[in-house]
Coordinates of N, CA and C in Angstrom, one line a residue:
X593 N 130.2 81.9 116.9 CA 129.9 83.0 117.7 C 129.1 84.0 116.9
X594 N 128.0 84.4 117.4 CA 127.1 85.3 116.7 C 127.6 86.7 116.8
X595 N 127.3 87.5 115.7 CA 127.7 88.9 115.6 C 126.7 89.7 116.4
X596 N 127.1 90.7 117.1 CA 126.2 91.6 117.8 C 125.8 92.7 116.9
X597 N 124.5 92.7 116.5 CA 124.0 93.7 115.6 C 123.7 95.0 116.4
X598 N 123.8 96.2 115.7 CA 123.5 97.4 116.3 C 122.0 97.6 116.5
X599 N 121.6 98.5 117.4 CA 120.2 98.8 117.6 C 119.6 99.3 116.3
X600 N 120.3 100.2 115.6 CA 119.8 100.7 114.4 C 119.6 99.6 113.3
X601 N 120.5 98.7 113.2 CA 120.3 97.6 112.3 C 119.1 96.8 112.6
X602 N 118.9 96.5 113.9 CA 117.7 95.7 114.4 C 116.4 96.4 114.0
X603 N 116.4 97.7 114.3 CA 115.1 98.5 114.0 C 114.9 98.5 112.5
X604 N 115.9 98.7 111.7 CA 115.7 98.7 110.3 C 115.3 97.4 109.8
X605 N 115.8 96.3 110.3 CA 115.4 94.9 109.9 C 113.9 94.7 110.2
X606 N 113.5 95.1 111.4 CA 112.1 95.0 111.8 C 111.2 95.8 110.9
X607 N 111.6 97.1 110.6 CA 110.8 97.9 109.7 C 110.7 97.4 108.4
X608 N 111.8 96.8 107.8 CA 111.7 96.2 106.5 C 110.8 95.0 106.5
X609 N 110.9 94.2 107.5 CA 110.1 92.9 107.6 C 108.6 93.3 107.7
X610 N 108.3 94.3 108.4 CA 106.9 94.7 108.6 C 106.3 95.5 107.5
X611 N 107.1 96.2 106.7 CA 106.6 97.1 105.7 C 106.8 96.7 104.3
X612 N 107.7 95.7 104.0 CA 108.1 95.4 102.7 C 107.1 94.5 101.9
X613 N 106.4 93.8 102.7 CA 105.5 92.8 102.1 C 106.2 91.5 101.7
X614 N 107.4 91.4 102.0 CA 108.2 90.1 101.8 C 108.1 89.2 103.0
X615 N 108.3 87.9 102.8 CA 108.3 87.0 103.9 C 109.4 87.2 104.8
X616 N 109.2 86.8 106.1 CA 110.3 87.0 107.0 C 111.5 86.1 106.7
X617 N 111.3 85.0 106.1 CA 112.4 84.2 105.6 C 113.2 84.9 104.6
X618 N 112.6 85.5 103.6 CA 113.3 86.3 102.6 C 114.0 87.5 103.2
X619 N 113.4 88.2 104.0 CA 114.0 89.4 104.6 C 115.2 89.0 105.4
X620 N 115.1 87.9 106.2 CA 116.2 87.4 107.1 C 117.4 87.0 106.2
X621 N 117.1 86.3 105.1 CA 118.1 85.8 104.2 C 118.8 87.0 103.5
X622 N 118.1 88.0 103.1 CA 118.6 89.1 102.5 C 119.5 89.9 103.4
X623 N 119.2 89.9 104.7 CA 120.0 90.7 105.7 C 121.1 89.9 106.3
X624 N 121.1 88.6 106.0 CA 122.2 87.7 106.5 C 122.0 87.3 108.0
X625 N 120.7 87.3 108.4 CA 120.4 86.9 109.8 C 119.5 85.7 109.8
X626 N 119.3 85.0 110.9 CA 118.4 83.9 111.0 C 116.9 84.4 111.1
X627 N 116.0 83.5 110.6 CA 114.6 83.9 110.6 C 114.1 84.0 112.1
X628 N 114.6 83.1 112.9 CA 114.2 83.1 114.3 C 114.7 84.4 115.0
X629 N 115.9 84.9 114.6 CA 116.4 86.1 115.1 C 115.6 87.3 114.7
X630 N 115.2 87.3 113.5 CA 114.3 88.4 113.0 C 113.0 88.3 113.7
X631 N 112.4 87.2 113.9 CA 111.1 87.0 114.6 C 111.2 87.5 116.0
X632 N 112.3 87.2 116.6 CA 112.6 87.7 118.0 C 112.6 89.2 118.1
X633 N 113.3 89.8 117.1 CA 113.4 91.3 117.1 C 112.1 91.9 116.8
X634 N 111.3 91.3 116.0 CA 109.9 91.8 115.7 C 109.1 91.8 116.9
X635 N 109.1 90.7 117.7 CA 108.3 90.6 118.9 C 108.8 91.6 119.9
X636 N 110.1 91.9 119.9 CA 110.7 92.9 120.9 C 110.2 94.3 120.5
X637 N 110.2 94.6 119.2 CA 110.0 96.0 118.8 C 108.5 96.2 118.4
X638 N 107.7 95.2 118.4 CA 106.3 95.4 117.9 C 105.6 96.4 118.9
X639 N 106.0 96.4 120.1 CA 105.3 97.3 121.1 C 105.8 98.7 121.0
X640 N 107.0 98.9 120.4 CA 107.5 100.3 120.2 C 106.9 100.9 118.9
X641 N 107.0 102.1 118.8 CA 106.5 102.8 117.7 C 107.5 102.8 116.5
X642 N 107.2 102.1 115.5 CA 108.1 102.0 114.3 C 107.3 102.5 113.1
X643 N 106.6 103.6 113.2 CA 105.8 104.1 112.1 C 106.8 104.6 111.0
X644 N 106.4 104.3 109.8 CA 107.2 104.6 108.6 C 106.3 105.5 107.7
X645 N 106.9 106.6 107.2 CA 106.2 107.4 106.3 C 105.9 106.6 105.0
X646 N 104.7 106.9 104.4 CA 104.3 106.2 103.2 C 105.3 106.3 102.1
X647 N 105.9 107.4 101.9 CA 106.9 107.5 100.8 C 108.1 106.6 101.0
X648 N 108.5 106.5 102.3 CA 109.7 105.7 102.6 C 109.3 104.2 102.4
X649 N 108.1 103.8 102.8 CA 107.6 102.5 102.6 C 107.6 102.1 101.1
X650 N 107.1 103.0 100.3 CA 107.1 102.8 98.9 C 108.5 102.6 98.3
X651 N 109.4 103.4 98.8 CA 110.8 103.2 98.3 C 111.4 101.9 98.7
X652 N 111.1 101.5 99.9 CA 111.6 100.2 100.4 C 111.0 99.0 99.5
X653 N 109.7 99.1 99.2 CA 109.1 98.1 98.4 C 109.7 98.1 97.0
X654 N 109.9 99.3 96.4 CA 110.5 99.4 95.1 C 111.9 98.8 95.1
X655 N 112.7 99.1 96.2 CA 114.0 98.6 96.3 C 114.1 97.1 96.3
X656 N 113.2 96.5 97.1 CA 113.1 95.1 97.2 C 112.7 94.5 95.9
X657 N 111.7 95.1 95.2 CA 111.3 94.6 93.9 C 112.4 94.6 92.9
X658 N 113.2 95.7 92.9 CA 114.3 95.8 92.0 C 115.4 94.8 92.3
X659 N 115.6 94.6 93.6 CA 116.6 93.5 94.0 C 116.3 92.2 93.5
X660 N 115.0 91.8 93.6 CA 114.5 90.6 93.1 C 114.6 90.5 91.6
X661 N 114.2 91.5 90.9 CA 114.4 91.6 89.4 C 115.8 91.4 89.0
X662 N 116.7 92.1 89.7 CA 118.1 92.0 89.4 C 118.6 90.6 89.6
X663 N 118.2 90.0 90.7 CA 118.7 88.6 90.9 C 118.2 87.7 89.8
X664 N 116.9 87.8 89.4 CA 116.4 87.0 88.3 C 117.1 87.2 87.0
X665 N 117.4 88.5 86.7 CA 118.1 88.8 85.5 C 119.5 88.2 85.5
X666 N 120.2 88.3 86.6 CA 121.5 87.7 86.7 C 121.5 86.2 86.4
X667 N 120.5 85.5 87.0 CA 120.3 84.1 86.8 C 120.1 83.8 85.4
X668 N 119.2 84.5 84.7 CA 118.9 84.3 83.3 C 120.2 84.5 82.5
X669 N 120.9 85.5 82.8 CA 122.2 85.8 82.0 C 123.1 84.6 82.2
X670 N 123.2 84.1 83.4 CA 124.1 82.9 83.5 C 123.7 81.7 82.7
X671 N 122.4 81.5 82.7 CA 121.8 80.4 81.9 C 122.1 80.6 80.4
X672 N 121.9 81.8 80.0 CA 122.2 82.1 78.5 C 123.7 82.0 78.2
X673 N 124.6 82.3 79.1 CA 126.0 82.1 78.9 C 126.3 80.7 78.8
X674 N 125.7 79.9 79.6 CA 126.0 78.4 79.6 C 125.4 77.8 78.3
X675 N 124.3 78.3 77.9 CA 123.7 77.7 76.7 C 124.5 78.1 75.5
X676 N 125.0 79.3 75.5 CA 125.9 79.8 74.4 C 127.1 79.0 74.3
X677 N 127.7 78.7 75.4 CA 128.9 77.9 75.5 C 128.6 76.4 75.0
X678 N 127.5 75.9 75.4 CA 127.1 74.6 75.0 C 126.9 74.5 73.5
X679 N 126.2 75.4 72.9 CA 125.9 75.4 71.5 C 127.2 75.7 70.6
X680 N 128.0 76.5 71.2 CA 129.3 76.8 70.5 C 130.2 75.6 70.5
X681 N 130.2 74.8 71.5 CA 131.0 73.6 71.5 C 130.4 72.5 70.6
X682 N 129.1 72.5 70.3 CA 128.5 71.5 69.5 C 128.8 71.8 68.0
X683 N 129.1 73.0 67.6 CA 129.4 73.3 66.2 C 130.8 72.7 65.8
X684 N 131.7 72.5 66.7 CA 133.0 72.0 66.3 C 133.0 70.5 66.2

């Protein structure tokens, strides 16, 4: 059973998809919705005025960039932990 998203959530998802520069697949995954759902919302709201101030758009892009960087750093940290464990076990 699908969750019913609020109107505000839908508008924000569309705004992020249209202004972040990220792929729809990426935005949908980050928001926990299906790509087809996001595409449907975009087609619904494209005719409405979803203008975004430039400063807000820049903040959204920076936020997404930092989320990506954070994800990469976490993955690298996990790899380094596993490598450390592996090499520590080889010494004995």
